[in-house]
XYZ file of N, CA and C in Angstrom:
312
model
N 16.099 57.778 34.738
C 15.198 58.691 34.026
C 15.870 59.849 33.141
N 15.368 60.165 31.963
C 15.610 61.151 31.041
C 15.111 62.663 31.102
N 15.841 63.573 30.925
C 15.751 64.632 30.978
C 14.958 65.048 30.542
N 13.902 66.337 30.475
C 13.162 66.653 29.091
C 14.007 66.897 27.488
N 14.984 67.252 27.542
C 15.676 67.414 26.330
C 16.375 66.075 25.773
N 16.620 65.212 26.618
C 16.745 63.747 25.886
C 15.068 63.329 25.443
N 14.587 63.268 26.078
C 13.246 62.744 25.567
C 12.861 63.562 24.415
N 12.968 64.869 24.375
C 12.622 65.545 22.721
C 13.626 64.755 22.042
N 15.106 64.214 21.943
C 15.683 64.275 20.942
C 15.310 62.890 20.854
N 15.193 62.129 21.531
C 14.905 60.269 20.964
C 13.550 60.616 20.665
N 12.413 61.288 20.847
C 11.731 61.551 19.875
C 11.792 61.544 18.686
N 12.548 63.074 18.352
C 12.911 63.375 17.269
C 13.861 62.374 16.146
N 14.430 61.705 16.843
C 15.324 60.589 16.368
C 14.160 59.695 15.453
N 13.189 59.320 16.157
C 12.480 58.300 15.696
C 11.194 58.942 14.244
N 11.489 59.963 14.224
C 11.087 60.653 12.708
C 11.843 60.994 12.089
N 13.193 60.856 12.284
C 14.401 61.102 11.321
C 14.775 60.348 9.999
N 14.270 60.938 9.105
C 14.739 60.129 7.751
C 15.601 60.377 7.078
N 17.366 60.022 7.778
C 18.425 60.428 6.754
C 19.180 59.091 6.590
N 19.544 59.143 5.179
C 20.430 58.307 5.383
C 22.011 58.069 5.998
N 22.093 56.964 6.250
C 23.312 56.240 7.053
C 24.748 56.692 6.605
N 25.683 57.170 7.326
C 27.426 57.033 6.951
C 27.744 56.064 7.470
N 28.602 55.183 7.078
C 29.226 54.288 7.583
C 30.867 54.420 7.673
N 31.362 54.252 8.765
C 32.664 54.462 9.170
C 33.235 53.182 9.809
N 34.113 53.090 9.722
C 35.028 51.677 10.226
C 35.408 52.058 11.866
N 35.741 53.324 11.993
C 36.196 53.467 13.607
C 35.480 55.064 13.628
N 34.657 55.214 14.650
C 33.926 56.230 14.541
C 35.087 57.144 15.792
N 35.564 58.367 15.665
C 36.410 58.850 16.525
C 35.850 60.644 16.765
N 36.403 61.008 17.953
C 35.703 62.150 18.294
C 36.603 63.323 17.214
N 37.420 63.078 16.760
C 37.928 63.808 15.434
C 36.393 63.876 14.198
N 36.380 63.028 14.114
C 35.262 62.543 12.808
C 34.288 63.643 13.300
N 33.253 63.391 14.736
C 32.482 64.242 15.273
C 32.745 65.441 15.128
N 33.521 65.871 15.955
C 34.305 66.935 15.911
C 34.020 68.192 14.410
N 34.699 67.512 13.477
C 34.508 67.996 12.112
C 33.363 68.249 11.251
N 32.200 67.646 11.593
C 31.140 67.518 11.209
C 30.504 68.785 11.891
N 30.514 68.676 12.782
C 30.113 69.970 14.080
C 30.673 70.992 13.777
N 32.297 70.826 13.201
C 32.514 72.354 13.209
C 31.975 73.272 11.562
N 31.341 71.971 10.504
C 31.389 72.941 9.441
C 29.887 73.200 9.685
N 29.157 72.965 11.083
C 27.525 73.457 11.076
C 27.773 74.247 12.111
N 28.633 74.537 13.088
C 28.980 75.890 13.818
C 27.942 77.242 13.615
N 27.811 77.682 12.479
C 27.151 78.984 12.701
C 25.766 78.565 12.677
N 24.846 76.993 12.835
C 23.910 76.979 13.032
C 23.414 76.797 14.477
N 24.626 76.532 15.246
C 24.344 76.510 16.857
C 24.842 78.083 17.560
N 25.715 78.644 16.648
C 26.039 80.343 17.440
C 24.846 81.082 16.952
N 24.139 80.917 15.857
C 23.214 81.967 15.554
C 22.086 81.436 16.542
N 21.698 80.509 16.886
C 20.370 79.927 17.227
C 20.519 79.239 19.026
N 20.248 80.132 19.548
C 20.479 80.057 21.165
C 19.528 78.451 21.510
N 18.621 78.198 20.750
C 18.077 76.979 21.307
C 18.704 75.873 20.462
N 19.491 75.987 20.142
C 20.202 74.574 18.763
C 21.161 74.248 20.042
N 21.181 72.639 20.156
C 22.363 71.975 21.004
C 23.376 70.915 19.330
N 24.542 71.049 19.953
C 25.257 69.789 19.018
C 24.812 68.494 19.934
N 24.512 67.221 19.575
C 24.281 66.586 20.129
C 24.685 64.846 19.546
N 25.232 64.141 20.261
C 24.891 62.886 19.376
C 23.886 62.071 20.434
N 23.637 60.798 19.840
C 22.711 59.633 20.499
C 23.094 58.304 20.284
N 23.367 57.366 21.305
C 24.055 56.128 20.809
C 22.238 55.388 20.753
N 22.336 54.451 19.527
C 20.774 53.187 19.745
C 21.697 52.413 19.503
N 21.187 51.412 20.831
C 21.607 50.330 20.658
C 20.430 49.478 20.012
N 21.216 48.759 19.184
C 20.491 47.678 18.413
C 20.168 46.118 18.507
N 19.340 45.477 18.142
C 19.095 44.013 18.434
C 20.122 43.456 18.620
N 21.246 43.953 17.217
C 22.085 43.155 16.738
C 23.502 42.985 17.861
N 22.847 44.164 18.804
C 23.839 44.227 19.672
C 24.947 45.515 19.367
N 24.875 45.768 18.401
C 25.741 46.766 18.122
C 25.511 48.144 18.385
N 26.356 49.486 18.075
C 25.354 50.645 18.238
C 25.784 51.513 17.363
N 24.696 52.314 16.825
C 24.359 53.239 15.550
C 24.402 54.543 16.382
N 25.127 55.589 15.909
C 24.899 57.113 16.669
C 23.983 57.813 15.151
N 23.500 58.564 16.540
C 22.683 59.868 15.608
C 23.575 60.971 15.674
N 24.118 62.084 14.946
C 24.729 63.431 15.295
C 23.964 64.264 14.686
N 23.674 65.326 15.146
C 22.915 66.191 14.804
C 23.146 67.605 15.370
N 22.371 68.825 15.052
C 22.018 69.596 15.450
C 20.477 70.207 15.779
N 20.267 69.924 17.035
C 18.729 69.965 17.772
C 18.498 71.118 18.167
N 17.098 71.552 17.666
C 16.708 72.530 17.887
C 15.557 72.628 19.125
N 15.813 72.837 20.370
C 14.921 72.514 21.591
C 13.915 73.379 21.426
N 13.424 74.227 20.941
C 12.531 74.822 20.536
C 11.624 74.062 20.151
N 11.668 73.641 18.948
C 10.867 73.082 17.748
C 10.755 71.847 18.177
N 11.982 71.279 18.923
C 11.813 69.657 19.055
C 12.129 68.952 18.049
N 13.012 69.456 16.977
C 13.561 68.524 15.948
C 14.886 68.847 15.744
N 15.451 68.050 14.715
C 16.736 68.431 14.058
C 16.637 69.330 13.124
N 17.574 69.997 13.464
C 18.029 71.309 11.909
C 18.497 70.160 11.035
N 19.628 69.488 11.154
C 20.261 69.108 10.450
C 21.027 67.536 11.181
N 20.946 66.193 10.554
C 21.344 65.080 11.234
C 21.753 64.401 10.372
N 22.713 63.122 11.189
C 23.186 61.748 9.899
C 23.152 61.076 10.953
N 22.999 59.500 10.522
C 23.033 58.667 11.322
C 24.158 57.762 10.781
N 25.088 57.029 12.080
C 26.447 56.771 11.843
C 26.233 55.256 11.995
N 26.595 54.670 11.049
C 26.833 53.429 11.537
C 28.219 52.958 11.600
N 28.702 52.012 12.707
C 30.082 51.866 12.569
C 30.498 50.596 13.226
N 31.305 50.087 12.892
C 32.153 48.933 13.692
C 32.566 48.679 15.337
N 33.339 50.090 15.360
C 33.570 50.425 16.728
C 33.767 52.206 16.898
N 33.923 52.225 18.110
C 34.371 53.759 18.486
C 35.453 54.116 19.339
N 36.259 55.154 19.470
C 37.183 55.207 20.139
C 36.914 55.611 21.461
N 38.179 55.669 22.533
C 37.799 55.672 24.004
C 36.681 57.349 24.493
N 37.226 58.038 23.774
C 36.465 59.462 24.119
C 34.931 59.244 23.997
N 34.383 58.980 22.329
C 33.434 58.743 21.909
C 32.698 57.681 23.132
N 33.500 56.757 23.436
C 32.634 55.599 24.499
C 32.179 56.258 25.504
N 33.286 56.979 26.333
C 33.455 57.511 27.397
C 32.236 58.676 27.608
N 31.762 59.389 26.435
C 31.015 60.766 26.439
C 29.640 59.971 26.863
N 29.825 58.354 26.141
C 28.159 58.225 26.073
C 28.184 57.013 27.153
N 28.692 57.021 27.863
C 28.876 55.593 29.000
C 27.393 56.343 29.831
N 26.545 55.325 29.865
C 25.622 55.831 31.415
C 24.692 57.123 30.521
N 25.100 57.533 28.881
C 24.113 58.722 28.250
C 24.002 58.306 27.036
N 22.412 57.999 26.603
C 22.230 58.032 25.211
C 22.438 58.894 24.633
N 22.409 60.214 25.203
C 22.329 61.440 24.674
C 23.368 62.408 25.112
N 24.386 62.686 24.164
C 25.392 63.362 24.581
C 25.440 64.929 24.185
N 25.393 66.059 24.666
C 25.043 67.482 24.153
C 26.899 67.892 24.465
N 27.273 68.450 23.111
C 28.826 68.571 23.085
C 28.531 70.291 23.168
N 29.908 70.718 23.508
C 29.506 72.174 23.475
C 31.462 72.956 23.280
């Protein structure tokens, strides 16, 4: 069962209309760099969460949505969709059993 935050994030992803970024290997450092560039959004808003969401595709591949999610509004402040051929062990482990991962 999903918690309310996960449900809100997944609903918001359905409405997400951003272009996709392609990377051959999705690494934790790649995710962290993007979050660092947006740290002010999270630090200035107590309702903001840094999240990634794994989306399983019918092809068996997995895409990720990375974003700053505003819990109060139930929407992303900023987000990007990442298409990838592979993920490193740290990203894979963070999403094992969790579609939504909150990074702090």
